[in-house]
């Protein structure tokens, strides 16, 4: 018992401490030694009392049972003293608390050793009370002395160390600000330097002013960077009014914008830029633009850097044009050759590789952010008491923060209510039957849409009269866009008939159904482009046709999205308010809108090889979509009737973007590069059997160039052509994802064990407190009985004589 009690018993200070010189609290090792000395003193004091406590514990009856502690107001003074001296109530966990306790003891020791006791003087020799500046309130005096000593210690530190120490102290912002202002006065080091010479003082002041100026400049630049964050206030407003579920859509749109910007930067730097600097000779006069090219991508857009056929297969440092026989120009003596076929192939490959790495990193980061380890049992109290930002001073920002906190509380309470109301067995069976029927209907709808796209595409191939009409090129994108627009509404009607308990589950189910529909349609279109169109367009530039087709699909998807926003949200709101006299507005369909973003991004990745400027079109589309959707959301939509916490939505969106979308586009492009024969009339690969053969041609050229560049063919042979390296990189990426998942699972298990250990520690403390309480109560009773016995034995003899006479 003596050793555990050393950390909970209060210890009176020994007289030997008065003469000791305490170390500076800003030295970590010395502060640790000082507290180690305090603990040793407590242990020595308890060791003297330990034997008596152990003996009393053995004599205590029924000590094996644990009882609940009584409130502190009903406990004895000894127990209250023990409770007050527990480590959780004395020694803080921050460095500021250590400083505070250290100074408390230092002030007491200094006052005890320096100030004489008034009782030692005669009445005439006693000094005046004003001489020692005694106050009626000793607590205020102690606080002032603590603060003055703390200011002196802070002034002896550097500016960075001073700010670091103040930041770690458990004080309010006003107290920290006051201490910072007081510590900035030139009292300590500068006063000593002022006496020695004015040059050092001026240098010190100049250095201090420069440090403050740089610090202020850094804060201004940091706030400026935060203010330049795109759509910062708009995202806060959306999150405050509509919750995290709707906000996740706009954050996902912002992520897609960043992916396309990185990809476009690579394509412009290494493909479009060199080709614009060395333009090829056109085979004929340029066609006249009619305005329909903005929708079809054909016409005058065909012979531009927007599509594959404009790029030459020549070395781009020669003043010669593209040779008609397909042979490449030989580089001029002393010139720097730029192999356009090789740059085209490896730039697209590098762009996809960087996108893959970025996607995997974003998934891992989002997984760690959304699936945070720990319990959410106290999240309601944290949201209520710790969510307000006291730096907010503007009325507009404070109102926005109020909306954010209110919406957050609604989401947390809705999630808590879902956990408290489980469904019965019969209700679960009915729900499973309804879900099965709805899934069958949705799968049948997706299969029917895929078959319809295949039949219609075959009809267009077999109808020769539609080939010469430019407007007829929009028919297939229009049909596919209408199917993508109408089928999700059918799935939404089926979802309304399903008894979903959680709105999160409802959104996930809708996302899966829409994803199956998009994948079925895109799979059919990929077969149509690389299977049927390549065979039909023999002798023509089929790459340009595929690039223009993907451009048309992207433009038509944007046009139908605008029409859906206009008629699906605006018109429905007007009808509901004017005709039906309802105040209900349509809700924002997260699943359908997110799948539209993923669908458009998949089209962009599919068309990068055939239209390098397609990411720029996607960037313009995303910018317009953001402002259109934001305006429609604020004007025509209402917040979800059933609030729900979208803590994992960003991770789910990135996962769907990575595996079905990006992986499918990568497989499509790999098949086009390795298996499909390029056109012989256009493009940088016109003389090759496959696009991938451009790398082999370059390796043979390097081998013939000499031994100085012999390492480049080795790198290409063993790192590019070798499939083991590709599989190794893929395995590493999958291993990173798997390890992130396993780390989070392991952390959850550790957290559960730590919670159990904390619970056991609390029970141990309750047991020890009860034991100590019972021991001290018994001790007090024995002392009272001993005092009573002593008083009886020490009675005067006269009283005893009177009692005998009576």
PDB file of N, CA, C and O in Angstrom, residues 445-513:
ATOM      1  N   UNK A 445     -33.270  -2.872 -65.791  1.00  0.00           N
ATOM      2  CA  UNK A 445     -33.205  -1.570 -66.465  1.00  0.00           C
ATOM      3  C   UNK A 445     -31.819  -1.304 -67.028  1.00  0.00           C
ATOM      4  O   UNK A 445     -31.674  -0.828 -68.177  1.00  0.00           O
ATOM      5  N   UNK A 446     -30.761  -1.589 -66.254  1.00  0.00           N
ATOM      6  CA  UNK A 446     -29.395  -1.380 -66.728  1.00  0.00           C
ATOM      7  C   UNK A 446     -29.084  -2.268 -67.926  1.00  0.00           C
ATOM      8  O   UNK A 446     -28.482  -1.820 -68.917  1.00  0.00           O
ATOM      9  N   UNK A 447     -29.537  -3.527 -67.873  1.00  0.00           N
ATOM     10  CA  UNK A 447     -29.312  -4.438 -69.004  1.00  0.00           C
ATOM     11  C   UNK A 447     -30.073  -3.970 -70.242  1.00  0.00           C
ATOM     12  O   UNK A 447     -29.543  -4.008 -71.363  1.00  0.00           O
ATOM     13  N   UNK A 448     -31.309  -3.508 -70.055  1.00  0.00           N
ATOM     14  CA  UNK A 448     -32.078  -3.005 -71.189  1.00  0.00           C
ATOM     15  C   UNK A 448     -31.447  -1.771 -71.811  1.00  0.00           C
ATOM     16  O   UNK A 448     -31.433  -1.623 -73.048  1.00  0.00           O
ATOM     17  N   UNK A 449     -30.890  -0.874 -70.998  1.00  0.00           N
ATOM     18  CA  UNK A 449     -30.219   0.307 -71.543  1.00  0.00           C
ATOM     19  C   UNK A 449     -28.977  -0.072 -72.341  1.00  0.00           C
ATOM     20  O   UNK A 449     -28.702   0.502 -73.413  1.00  0.00           O
ATOM     21  N   UNK A 450     -28.208  -1.045 -71.839  1.00  0.00           N
ATOM     22  CA  UNK A 450     -27.018  -1.480 -72.569  1.00  0.00           C
ATOM     23  C   UNK A 450     -27.388  -2.101 -73.911  1.00  0.00           C
ATOM     24  O   UNK A 450     -26.746  -1.838 -74.938  1.00  0.00           O
ATOM     25  N   UNK A 451     -28.438  -2.918 -73.916  1.00  0.00           N
ATOM     26  CA  UNK A 451     -28.880  -3.526 -75.171  1.00  0.00           C
ATOM     27  C   UNK A 451     -29.382  -2.456 -76.141  1.00  0.00           C
ATOM     28  O   UNK A 451     -29.114  -2.506 -77.355  1.00  0.00           O
ATOM     29  N   UNK A 452     -30.095  -1.467 -75.632  1.00  0.00           N
ATOM     30  CA  UNK A 452     -30.598  -0.395 -76.498  1.00  0.00           C
ATOM     31  C   UNK A 452     -29.449   0.394 -77.118  1.00  0.00           C
ATOM     32  O   UNK A 452     -29.492   0.747 -78.307  1.00  0.00           O
ATOM     33  N   UNK A 453     -28.402   0.669 -76.344  1.00  0.00           N
ATOM     34  CA  UNK A 453     -27.246   1.392 -76.884  1.00  0.00           C
ATOM     35  C   UNK A 453     -26.546   0.569 -77.950  1.00  0.00           C
ATOM     36  O   UNK A 453     -26.135   1.092 -79.012  1.00  0.00           O
ATOM     37  N   UNK A 454     -26.401  -0.722 -77.719  1.00  0.00           N
ATOM     38  CA  UNK A 454     -25.740  -1.586 -78.703  1.00  0.00           C
ATOM     39  C   UNK A 454     -26.542  -1.657 -80.004  1.00  0.00           C
ATOM     40  O   UNK A 454     -25.965  -1.531 -81.103  1.00  0.00           O
ATOM     41  N   UNK A 455     -27.853  -1.817 -79.907  1.00  0.00           N
ATOM     42  CA  UNK A 455     -28.681  -1.917 -81.113  1.00  0.00           C
ATOM     43  C   UNK A 455     -28.653  -0.614 -81.895  1.00  0.00           C
ATOM     44  O   UNK A 455     -28.539  -0.594 -83.126  1.00  0.00           O
ATOM     45  N   UNK A 456     -28.737   0.503 -81.192  1.00  0.00           N
ATOM     46  CA  UNK A 456     -28.763   1.784 -81.877  1.00  0.00           C
ATOM     47  C   UNK A 456     -27.414   2.102 -82.524  1.00  0.00           C
ATOM     48  O   UNK A 456     -27.357   2.676 -83.618  1.00  0.00           O
ATOM     49  N   UNK A 457     -26.319   1.743 -81.878  1.00  0.00           N
ATOM     50  CA  UNK A 457     -25.004   1.972 -82.477  1.00  0.00           C
ATOM     51  C   UNK A 457     -24.804   1.114 -83.722  1.00  0.00           C
ATOM     52  O   UNK A 457     -24.213   1.569 -84.718  1.00  0.00           O
ATOM     53  N   UNK A 458     -25.284  -0.121 -83.702  1.00  0.00           N
ATOM     54  CA  UNK A 458     -25.202  -0.967 -84.894  1.00  0.00           C
ATOM     55  C   UNK A 458     -26.054  -0.397 -86.031  1.00  0.00           C
ATOM     56  O   UNK A 458     -25.677  -0.470 -87.201  1.00  0.00           O
ATOM     57  N   UNK A 459     -27.171   0.172 -85.693  1.00  0.00           N
ATOM     58  CA  UNK A 459     -28.015   0.787 -86.717  1.00  0.00           C
ATOM     59  C   UNK A 459     -27.316   1.975 -87.362  1.00  0.00           C
ATOM     60  O   UNK A 459     -27.395   2.181 -88.577  1.00  0.00           O
ATOM     61  N   UNK A 460     -26.602   2.778 -86.561  1.00  0.00           N
ATOM     62  CA  UNK A 460     -25.878   3.917 -87.122  1.00  0.00           C
ATOM     63  C   UNK A 460     -24.727   3.473 -88.018  1.00  0.00           C
ATOM     64  O   UNK A 460     -24.402   4.133 -89.016  1.00  0.00           O
ATOM     65  N   UNK A 461     -24.083   2.367 -87.665  1.00  0.00           N
ATOM     66  CA  UNK A 461     -22.983   1.875 -88.496  1.00  0.00           C
ATOM     67  C   UNK A 461     -23.493   1.384 -89.835  1.00  0.00           C
ATOM     68  O   UNK A 461     -22.874   1.597 -90.892  1.00  0.00           O
ATOM     69  N   UNK A 462     -24.647   0.757 -89.847  1.00  0.00           N
ATOM     70  CA  UNK A 462     -25.185   0.160 -91.072  1.00  0.00           C
ATOM     71  C   UNK A 462     -25.957   1.148 -91.941  1.00  0.00           C
ATOM     72  O   UNK A 462     -26.385   0.785 -93.044  1.00  0.00           O
ATOM     73  N   UNK A 463     -26.182   2.374 -91.468  1.00  0.00           N
ATOM     74  CA  UNK A 463     -26.912   3.368 -92.266  1.00  0.00           C
ATOM     75  C   UNK A 463     -25.912   4.325 -92.894  1.00  0.00           C
ATOM     76  O   UNK A 463     -25.347   5.194 -92.211  1.00  0.00           O
ATOM     77  N   UNK A 464     -25.614   4.230 -94.182  1.00  0.00           N
ATOM     78  CA  UNK A 464     -24.584   5.076 -94.809  1.00  0.00           C
ATOM     79  C   UNK A 464     -25.031   6.517 -95.007  1.00  0.00           C
ATOM     80  O   UNK A 464     -24.197   7.414 -95.129  1.00  0.00           O
ATOM     81  N   UNK A 465     -26.339   6.795 -95.033  1.00  0.00           N
ATOM     82  CA  UNK A 465     -26.771   8.166 -95.280  1.00  0.00           C
ATOM     83  C   UNK A 465     -26.498   9.077 -94.095  1.00  0.00           C
ATOM     84  O   UNK A 465     -26.387  10.290 -94.235  1.00  0.00           O
ATOM     85  N   UNK A 466     -26.379   8.499 -92.884  1.00  0.00           N
ATOM     86  CA  UNK A 466     -26.111   9.313 -91.702  1.00  0.00           C
ATOM     87  C   UNK A 466     -24.647   9.692 -91.572  1.00  0.00           C
ATOM     88  O   UNK A 466     -24.296  10.558 -90.776  1.00  0.00           O
ATOM     89  N   UNK A 467     -23.778   9.039 -92.358  1.00  0.00           N
ATOM     90  CA  UNK A 467     -22.345   9.306 -92.218  1.00  0.00           C
ATOM     91  C   UNK A 467     -21.960  10.677 -92.758  1.00  0.00           C
ATOM     92  O   UNK A 467     -21.046  11.317 -92.264  1.00  0.00           O
ATOM     93  N   UNK A 468     -22.653  11.157 -93.771  1.00  0.00           N
ATOM     94  CA  UNK A 468     -22.287  12.444 -94.357  1.00  0.00           C
ATOM     95  C   UNK A 468     -22.912  13.644 -93.679  1.00  0.00           C
ATOM     96  O   UNK A 468     -22.583  14.779 -94.040  1.00  0.00           O
ATOM     97  N   UNK A 469     -23.805  13.455 -92.762  1.00  0.00           N
ATOM     98  CA  UNK A 469     -24.461  14.553 -92.061  1.00  0.00           C
ATOM     99  C   UNK A 469     -23.767  14.790 -90.719  1.00  0.00           C
ATOM    100  O   UNK A 469     -23.633  13.881 -89.917  1.00  0.00           O
ATOM    101  N   UNK A 470     -23.367  16.051 -90.519  1.00  0.00           N
ATOM    102  CA  UNK A 470     -22.649  16.365 -89.280  1.00  0.00           C
ATOM    103  C   UNK A 470     -23.579  16.385 -88.081  1.00  0.00           C
ATOM    104  O   UNK A 470     -23.190  16.002 -86.983  1.00  0.00           O
ATOM    105  N   UNK A 471     -24.827  16.809 -88.283  1.00  0.00           N
ATOM    106  CA  UNK A 471     -25.769  16.851 -87.173  1.00  0.00           C
ATOM    107  C   UNK A 471     -26.165  15.456 -86.714  1.00  0.00           C
ATOM    108  O   UNK A 471     -26.549  15.263 -85.550  1.00  0.00           O
ATOM    109  N   UNK A 472     -26.065  14.465 -87.624  1.00  0.00           N
ATOM    110  CA  UNK A 472     -26.424  13.100 -87.242  1.00  0.00           C
ATOM    111  C   UNK A 472     -25.428  12.501 -86.263  1.00  0.00           C
ATOM    112  O   UNK A 472     -25.723  11.475 -85.626  1.00  0.00           O
ATOM    113  N   UNK A 473     -24.256  13.137 -86.129  1.00  0.00           N
ATOM    114  CA  UNK A 473     -23.280  12.615 -85.175  1.00  0.00           C
ATOM    115  C   UNK A 473     -23.733  12.804 -83.726  1.00  0.00           C
ATOM    116  O   UNK A 473     -23.188  12.166 -82.824  1.00  0.00           O
ATOM    117  N   UNK A 474     -24.707  13.677 -83.498  1.00  0.00           N
ATOM    118  CA  UNK A 474     -25.180  13.929 -82.144  1.00  0.00           C
ATOM    119  C   UNK A 474     -26.279  12.972 -81.702  1.00  0.00           C
ATOM    120  O   UNK A 474     -26.739  13.060 -80.558  1.00  0.00           O
ATOM    121  N   UNK A 475     -26.695  12.074 -82.575  1.00  0.00           N
ATOM    122  CA  UNK A 475     -27.832  11.211 -82.249  1.00  0.00           C
ATOM    123  C   UNK A 475     -27.467  10.216 -81.157  1.00  0.00           C
ATOM    124  O   UNK A 475     -28.177  10.069 -80.154  1.00  0.00           O
ATOM    125  N   UNK A 476     -26.348   9.514 -81.339  1.00  0.00           N
ATOM    126  CA  UNK A 476     -25.949   8.520 -80.336  1.00  0.00           C
ATOM    127  C   UNK A 476     -25.646   9.161 -78.983  1.00  0.00           C
ATOM    128  O   UNK A 476     -26.113   8.653 -77.948  1.00  0.00           O
ATOM    129  N   UNK A 477     -24.889  10.262 -78.906  1.00  0.00           N
ATOM    130  CA  UNK A 477     -24.725  10.908 -77.591  1.00  0.00           C
ATOM    131  C   UNK A 477     -26.039  11.367 -76.977  1.00  0.00           C
ATOM    132  O   UNK A 477     -26.195  11.308 -75.750  1.00  0.00           O
ATOM    133  N   UNK A 478     -26.992  11.818 -77.806  1.00  0.00           N
ATOM    134  CA  UNK A 478     -28.274  12.256 -77.269  1.00  0.00           C
ATOM    135  C   UNK A 478     -29.054  11.085 -76.686  1.00  0.00           C
ATOM    136  O   UNK A 478     -29.637  11.189 -75.590  1.00  0.00           O
ATOM    137  N   UNK A 479     -29.061   9.947 -77.385  1.00  0.00           N
ATOM    138  CA  UNK A 479     -29.780   8.769 -76.883  1.00  0.00           C
ATOM    139  C   UNK A 479     -29.151   8.261 -75.591  1.00  0.00           C
ATOM    140  O   UNK A 479     -29.857   7.950 -74.612  1.00  0.00           O
ATOM    141  N   UNK A 480     -27.843   8.174 -75.565  1.00  0.00           N
ATOM    142  CA  UNK A 480     -27.162   7.707 -74.347  1.00  0.00           C
ATOM    143  C   UNK A 480     -27.395   8.678 -73.200  1.00  0.00           C
ATOM    144  O   UNK A 480     -27.622   8.275 -72.049  1.00  0.00           O
ATOM    145  N   UNK A 481     -27.367   9.990 -73.485  1.00  0.00           N
ATOM    146  CA  UNK A 481     -27.611  10.970 -72.435  1.00  0.00           C
ATOM    147  C   UNK A 481     -29.026  10.885 -71.878  1.00  0.00           C
ATOM    148  O   UNK A 481     -29.227  11.023 -70.660  1.00  0.00           O
ATOM    149  N   UNK A 482     -30.016  10.635 -72.742  1.00  0.00           N
ATOM    150  CA  UNK A 482     -31.394  10.501 -72.265  1.00  0.00           C
ATOM    151  C   UNK A 482     -31.563   9.249 -71.406  1.00  0.00           C
ATOM    152  O   UNK A 482     -32.296   9.261 -70.407  1.00  0.00           O
ATOM    153  N   UNK A 483     -30.876   8.168 -71.799  1.00  0.00           N
ATOM    154  CA  UNK A 483     -30.943   6.953 -70.972  1.00  0.00           C
ATOM    155  C   UNK A 483     -30.279   7.180 -69.609  1.00  0.00           C
ATOM    156  O   UNK A 483     -30.800   6.747 -68.575  1.00  0.00           O
ATOM    157  N   UNK A 484     -29.148   7.863 -69.616  1.00  0.00           N
ATOM    158  CA  UNK A 484     -28.487   8.174 -68.347  1.00  0.00           C
ATOM    159  C   UNK A 484     -29.293   9.130 -67.483  1.00  0.00           C
ATOM    160  O   UNK A 484     -29.172   9.134 -66.257  1.00  0.00           O
ATOM    161  N   UNK A 485     -30.146   9.931 -68.117  1.00  0.00           N
ATOM    162  CA  UNK A 485     -30.955  10.885 -67.372  1.00  0.00           C
ATOM    163  C   UNK A 485     -32.249  10.267 -66.852  1.00  0.00           C
ATOM    164  O   UNK A 485     -32.684  10.560 -65.727  1.00  0.00           O
ATOM    165  N   UNK A 486     -32.861   9.378 -67.652  1.00  0.00           N
ATOM    166  CA  UNK A 486     -34.159   8.831 -67.267  1.00  0.00           C
ATOM    167  C   UNK A 486     -34.079   7.621 -66.352  1.00  0.00           C
ATOM    168  O   UNK A 486     -34.929   7.455 -65.459  1.00  0.00           O
ATOM    169  N   UNK A 487     -33.084   6.753 -66.563  1.00  0.00           N
ATOM    170  CA  UNK A 487     -32.984   5.537 -65.745  1.00  0.00           C
ATOM    171  C   UNK A 487     -32.767   5.834 -64.257  1.00  0.00           C
ATOM    172  O   UNK A 487     -33.362   5.167 -63.409  1.00  0.00           O
ATOM    173  N   UNK A 488     -31.952   6.822 -63.865  1.00  0.00           N
ATOM    174  CA  UNK A 488     -31.836   7.123 -62.424  1.00  0.00           C
ATOM    175  C   UNK A 488     -33.141   7.578 -61.787  1.00  0.00           C
ATOM    176  O   UNK A 488     -33.375   7.315 -60.604  1.00  0.00           O
ATOM    177  N   UNK A 489     -34.005   8.244 -62.553  1.00  0.00           N
ATOM    178  CA  UNK A 489     -35.303   8.628 -61.991  1.00  0.00           C
ATOM    179  C   UNK A 489     -36.160   7.408 -61.700  1.00  0.00           C
ATOM    180  O   UNK A 489     -36.899   7.365 -60.713  1.00  0.00           O
ATOM    181  N   UNK A 490     -36.064   6.394 -62.584  1.00  0.00           N
ATOM    182  CA  UNK A 490     -36.791   5.154 -62.317  1.00  0.00           C
ATOM    183  C   UNK A 490     -36.252   4.469 -61.066  1.00  0.00           C
ATOM    184  O   UNK A 490     -37.034   3.973 -60.231  1.00  0.00           O
ATOM    185  N   UNK A 491     -34.950   4.449 -60.923  1.00  0.00           N
ATOM    186  CA  UNK A 491     -34.362   3.868 -59.702  1.00  0.00           C
ATOM    187  C   UNK A 491     -34.754   4.664 -58.464  1.00  0.00           C
ATOM    188  O   UNK A 491     -34.946   4.098 -57.389  1.00  0.00           O
ATOM    189  N   UNK A 492     -34.908   5.971 -58.628  1.00  0.00           N
ATOM    190  CA  UNK A 492     -35.310   6.797 -57.496  1.00  0.00           C
ATOM    191  C   UNK A 492     -36.749   6.515 -57.082  1.00  0.00           C
ATOM    192  O   UNK A 492     -37.083   6.519 -55.891  1.00  0.00           O
ATOM    193  N   UNK A 493     -37.615   6.254 -58.068  1.00  0.00           N
ATOM    194  CA  UNK A 493     -39.004   5.888 -57.746  1.00  0.00           C
ATOM    195  C   UNK A 493     -39.045   4.560 -57.012  1.00  0.00           C
ATOM    196  O   UNK A 493     -39.791   4.381 -56.036  1.00  0.00           O
ATOM    197  N   UNK A 494     -38.231   3.598 -57.459  1.00  0.00           N
ATOM    198  CA  UNK A 494     -38.178   2.309 -56.766  1.00  0.00           C
ATOM    199  C   UNK A 494     -37.612   2.472 -55.355  1.00  0.00           C
ATOM    200  O   UNK A 494     -38.052   1.781 -54.425  1.00  0.00           O
ATOM    201  N   UNK A 495     -36.631   3.371 -55.190  1.00  0.00           N
ATOM    202  CA  UNK A 495     -36.065   3.594 -53.855  1.00  0.00           C
ATOM    203  C   UNK A 495     -37.077   4.213 -52.906  1.00  0.00           C
ATOM    204  O   UNK A 495     -37.016   3.996 -51.693  1.00  0.00           O
ATOM    205  N   UNK A 496     -38.036   4.997 -53.459  1.00  0.00           N
ATOM    206  CA  UNK A 496     -39.059   5.589 -52.594  1.00  0.00           C
ATOM    207  C   UNK A 496     -40.001   4.532 -52.033  1.00  0.00           C
ATOM    208  O   UNK A 496     -40.620   4.737 -50.983  1.00  0.00           O
ATOM    209  N   UNK A 497     -40.117   3.391 -52.706  1.00  0.00           N
ATOM    210  CA  UNK A 497     -40.979   2.312 -52.230  1.00  0.00           C
ATOM    211  C   UNK A 497     -40.275   1.389 -51.247  1.00  0.00           C
ATOM    212  O   UNK A 497     -40.911   0.521 -50.661  1.00  0.00           O
ATOM    213  N   UNK A 498     -38.976   1.563 -51.084  1.00  0.00           N
ATOM    214  CA  UNK A 498     -38.219   0.696 -50.183  1.00  0.00           C
ATOM    215  C   UNK A 498     -38.192   1.291 -48.781  1.00  0.00           C
ATOM    216  O   UNK A 498     -37.999   2.503 -48.612  1.00  0.00           O
ATOM    217  N   UNK A 499     -38.347   0.448 -47.759  1.00  0.00           N
ATOM    218  CA  UNK A 499     -38.325   0.960 -46.366  1.00  0.00           C
ATOM    219  C   UNK A 499     -36.905   1.037 -45.820  1.00  0.00           C
ATOM    220  O   UNK A 499     -36.449   0.167 -45.076  1.00  0.00           O
ATOM    221  N   UNK A 500     -36.166   2.072 -46.200  1.00  0.00           N
ATOM    222  CA  UNK A 500     -34.798   2.234 -45.709  1.00  0.00           C
ATOM    223  C   UNK A 500     -34.816   2.882 -44.329  1.00  0.00           C
ATOM    224  O   UNK A 500     -35.510   3.878 -44.103  1.00  0.00           O
ATOM    225  N   UNK A 501     -34.055   2.292 -43.410  1.00  0.00           N
ATOM    226  CA  UNK A 501     -33.931   2.870 -42.073  1.00  0.00           C
ATOM    227  C   UNK A 501     -32.999   4.074 -42.074  1.00  0.00           C
ATOM    228  O   UNK A 501     -33.271   5.090 -41.444  1.00  0.00           O
ATOM    229  N   UNK A 502     -31.896   3.948 -42.765  1.00  0.00           N
ATOM    230  CA  UNK A 502     -30.866   4.973 -42.727  1.00  0.00           C
ATOM    231  C   UNK A 502     -30.800   5.698 -44.068  1.00  0.00           C
ATOM    232  O   UNK A 502     -30.788   5.058 -45.124  1.00  0.00           O
ATOM    233  N   UNK A 503     -30.758   7.016 -44.067  1.00  0.00           N
ATOM    234  CA  UNK A 503     -30.565   7.730 -45.339  1.00  0.00           C
ATOM    235  C   UNK A 503     -29.193   7.487 -45.948  1.00  0.00           C
ATOM    236  O   UNK A 503     -29.025   7.602 -47.164  1.00  0.00           O
ATOM    237  N   UNK A 504     -28.214   7.150 -45.128  1.00  0.00           N
ATOM    238  CA  UNK A 504     -26.891   6.819 -45.667  1.00  0.00           C
ATOM    239  C   UNK A 504     -26.968   5.558 -46.514  1.00  0.00           C
ATOM    240  O   UNK A 504     -26.417   5.494 -47.624  1.00  0.00           O
ATOM    241  N   UNK A 505     -27.661   4.549 -46.010  1.00  0.00           N
ATOM    242  CA  UNK A 505     -27.832   3.317 -46.774  1.00  0.00           C
ATOM    243  C   UNK A 505     -28.610   3.583 -48.058  1.00  0.00           C
ATOM    244  O   UNK A 505     -28.315   2.989 -49.113  1.00  0.00           O
ATOM    245  N   UNK A 506     -29.586   4.449 -47.993  1.00  0.00           N
ATOM    246  CA  UNK A 506     -30.358   4.783 -49.186  1.00  0.00           C
ATOM    247  C   UNK A 506     -29.477   5.419 -50.257  1.00  0.00           C
ATOM    248  O   UNK A 506     -29.589   5.097 -51.449  1.00  0.00           O
ATOM    249  N   UNK A 507     -28.584   6.310 -49.852  1.00  0.00           N
ATOM    250  CA  UNK A 507     -27.679   6.947 -50.811  1.00  0.00           C
ATOM    251  C   UNK A 507     -26.695   5.923 -51.385  1.00  0.00           C
ATOM    252  O   UNK A 507     -26.425   5.920 -52.602  1.00  0.00           O
ATOM    253  N   UNK A 508     -26.172   5.045 -50.559  1.00  0.00           N
ATOM    254  CA  UNK A 508     -25.225   4.038 -51.046  1.00  0.00           C
ATOM    255  C   UNK A 508     -25.886   3.089 -52.042  1.00  0.00           C
ATOM    256  O   UNK A 508     -25.286   2.712 -53.059  1.00  0.00           O
ATOM    257  N   UNK A 509     -27.111   2.686 -51.766  1.00  0.00           N
ATOM    258  CA  UNK A 509     -27.831   1.805 -52.687  1.00  0.00           C
ATOM    259  C   UNK A 509     -28.074   2.510 -54.015  1.00  0.00           C
ATOM    260  O   UNK A 509     -27.903   1.923 -55.096  1.00  0.00           O
ATOM    261  N   UNK A 510     -28.473   3.781 -53.966  1.00  0.00           N
ATOM    262  CA  UNK A 510     -28.701   4.532 -55.199  1.00  0.00           C
ATOM    263  C   UNK A 510     -27.408   4.694 -55.989  1.00  0.00           C
ATOM    264  O   UNK A 510     -27.408   4.611 -57.236  1.00  0.00           O
ATOM    265  N   UNK A 511     -26.296   4.914 -55.296  1.00  0.00           N
ATOM    266  CA  UNK A 511     -25.011   5.037 -55.983  1.00  0.00           C
ATOM    267  C   UNK A 511     -24.642   3.731 -56.677  1.00  0.00           C
ATOM    268  O   UNK A 511     -24.176   3.730 -57.837  1.00  0.00           O
ATOM    269  N   UNK A 512     -24.829   2.609 -56.014  1.00  0.00           N
ATOM    270  CA  UNK A 512     -24.498   1.311 -56.623  1.00  0.00           C
ATOM    271  C   UNK A 512     -25.353   1.052 -57.857  1.00  0.00           C
ATOM    272  O   UNK A 512     -24.851   0.573 -58.885  1.00  0.00           O
ATOM    273  N   UNK A 513     -26.634   1.361 -57.807  1.00  0.00           N
ATOM    274  CA  UNK A 513     -27.515   1.121 -58.957  1.00  0.00           C
ATOM    275  C   UNK A 513     -27.150   2.022 -60.129  1.00  0.00           C
ATOM    276  O   UNK A 513     -27.077   1.564 -61.283  1.00  0.00           O
TER     277      UNK A 513
END
